[in-house]
XYZ file of C-alpha atoms in Angstrom:
143
model
C 27.044 -6.222 23.599
C 23.138 -6.981 24.373
C 22.524 -10.425 25.766
C 19.361 -10.691 23.834
C 21.216 -9.782 20.588
C 23.756 -12.214 21.355
C 21.791 -15.193 22.047
C 19.801 -14.262 18.874
C 22.748 -14.364 16.641
C 23.605 -17.735 17.998
C 20.565 -18.974 16.446
C 21.661 -17.715 12.637
C 21.923 -20.741 10.254
C 19.152 -22.492 12.384
C 16.895 -23.996 9.579
C 13.200 -23.035 9.479
C 10.945 -25.773 10.948
C 7.443 -24.784 11.645
C 6.378 -24.855 15.486
C 10.137 -25.915 16.182
C 12.468 -24.017 18.804
C 15.694 -25.784 18.949
C 18.870 -23.851 18.159
C 20.793 -25.446 15.600
C 18.086 -28.089 14.710
C 15.021 -26.091 13.384
C 12.793 -23.178 14.552
C 10.072 -20.813 13.034
C 9.942 -16.927 14.044
C 8.184 -17.874 17.511
C 10.690 -20.491 18.148
C 13.429 -17.908 17.960
C 11.890 -15.775 20.501
C 11.124 -18.832 22.574
C 14.604 -20.065 22.804
C 16.081 -16.355 23.502
C 13.377 -16.441 26.416
C 14.280 -19.772 27.879
C 18.078 -18.233 27.597
C 17.153 -15.366 29.878
C 14.226 -17.089 31.993
C 14.997 -20.994 31.792
C 11.354 -21.938 31.242
C 8.851 -20.626 29.008
C 5.761 -18.269 30.589
C 2.715 -20.616 29.234
C 2.567 -23.603 27.232
C 2.309 -23.173 23.354
C -0.637 -24.905 21.325
C -0.059 -26.547 18.144
C -0.685 -23.808 15.695
C -1.068 -23.488 12.078
C 1.132 -21.072 9.530
C -1.918 -18.771 9.369
C -1.822 -17.869 12.853
C -5.492 -17.352 13.635
C -6.235 -15.430 10.398
C -9.450 -17.162 9.309
C -10.717 -16.228 12.825
C -9.221 -12.854 12.655
C -7.543 -13.187 16.137
C -4.253 -11.441 17.144
C -2.765 -14.775 18.823
C 0.754 -13.351 18.670
C 0.013 -9.639 19.516
C -2.252 -10.953 22.554
C 0.675 -13.429 23.586
C 3.473 -10.633 23.276
C 1.263 -8.373 25.472
C 0.915 -10.608 28.207
C 4.666 -11.602 28.186
C 6.769 -8.831 27.104
C 6.657 -5.112 27.866
C 4.864 -3.099 24.982
C 6.747 0.003 23.827
C 5.466 3.342 22.828
C 5.650 3.681 19.191
C 7.512 7.263 19.395
C 10.297 5.936 21.462
C 13.684 4.947 20.105
C 14.309 1.152 18.880
C 16.721 -0.315 20.919
C 19.015 -3.372 20.166
C 16.939 -6.585 21.617
C 13.634 -4.932 21.043
C 11.182 -7.753 19.871
C 9.625 -6.791 16.366
C 5.856 -8.092 15.731
C 4.906 -7.597 11.851
C 1.898 -7.526 9.806
C 2.784 -9.352 6.544
C -0.579 -7.705 5.070
C -1.654 -4.532 5.802
C -4.971 -5.537 6.540
C -3.600 -8.855 8.187
C -3.268 -10.017 11.629
C 0.351 -9.455 13.243
C 2.145 -13.070 12.481
C 5.840 -12.504 12.057
C 8.461 -11.988 15.007
C 12.015 -10.671 14.900
C 14.683 -9.189 17.320
C 16.256 -5.756 16.762
C 19.895 -6.458 16.203
C 21.068 -3.148 15.422
C 19.235 0.161 15.944
C 20.357 3.682 14.220
C 20.746 4.390 10.573
C 21.203 1.035 9.154
C 18.743 -1.164 11.356
C 18.900 -4.699 11.096
C 16.876 -8.018 12.542
C 17.096 -11.511 13.526
C 14.200 -13.669 12.515
C 13.168 -17.372 11.043
C 12.074 -17.082 7.729
C 10.309 -19.872 5.702
C 12.645 -21.059 3.306
C 15.790 -19.197 4.724
C 16.268 -20.219 8.301
C 17.067 -17.899 10.908
C 18.799 -14.706 9.384
C 19.711 -11.149 9.827
C 17.921 -9.013 7.678
C 18.066 -5.062 7.214
C 15.026 -3.546 8.670
C 14.178 -1.874 5.658
C 11.173 0.262 4.461
C 9.125 -2.606 3.339
C 9.838 -4.159 7.042
C 9.178 -1.082 8.862
C 5.954 -0.281 7.092
C 4.801 -4.071 8.356
C 5.938 -3.419 11.897
C 2.697 -3.628 14.005
C 4.390 -3.532 17.748
C 7.551 -3.493 19.453
C 8.158 -5.133 22.888
C 11.205 -5.357 25.355
C 11.725 -8.497 27.220
C 11.196 -8.278 30.887
C 13.659 -6.833 33.365
C 15.109 -9.648 35.894
């Protein structure tokens, strides 16, 4: 099994807690990615400043997209999705990208793991509504 997916599945059931990143205790969608990152690389690539739930929306800043582009490898949109891909979503068509998840199963019935307000860390179908919101895909860096 893919090590990224295996680690992300260990987080399932973690309660949703804004700005947190502790498996079993609490995390948000960024916290899940941070926790998986730490399992791969031990330390995080940069200090995460405090952030609000709107992710820079009032300023129209692509904070998550820019940070992901600095530390992950962006994947071309036409390449096939692979287990372990980091998915970045726009919750509104005209909004900034502000939700993250990890592809846990590619193919005909894709799924992803994400921390969702009111639900905690869950594995969900990557259904049509989610696919329409997909803004970018990334891969964790090798080594």
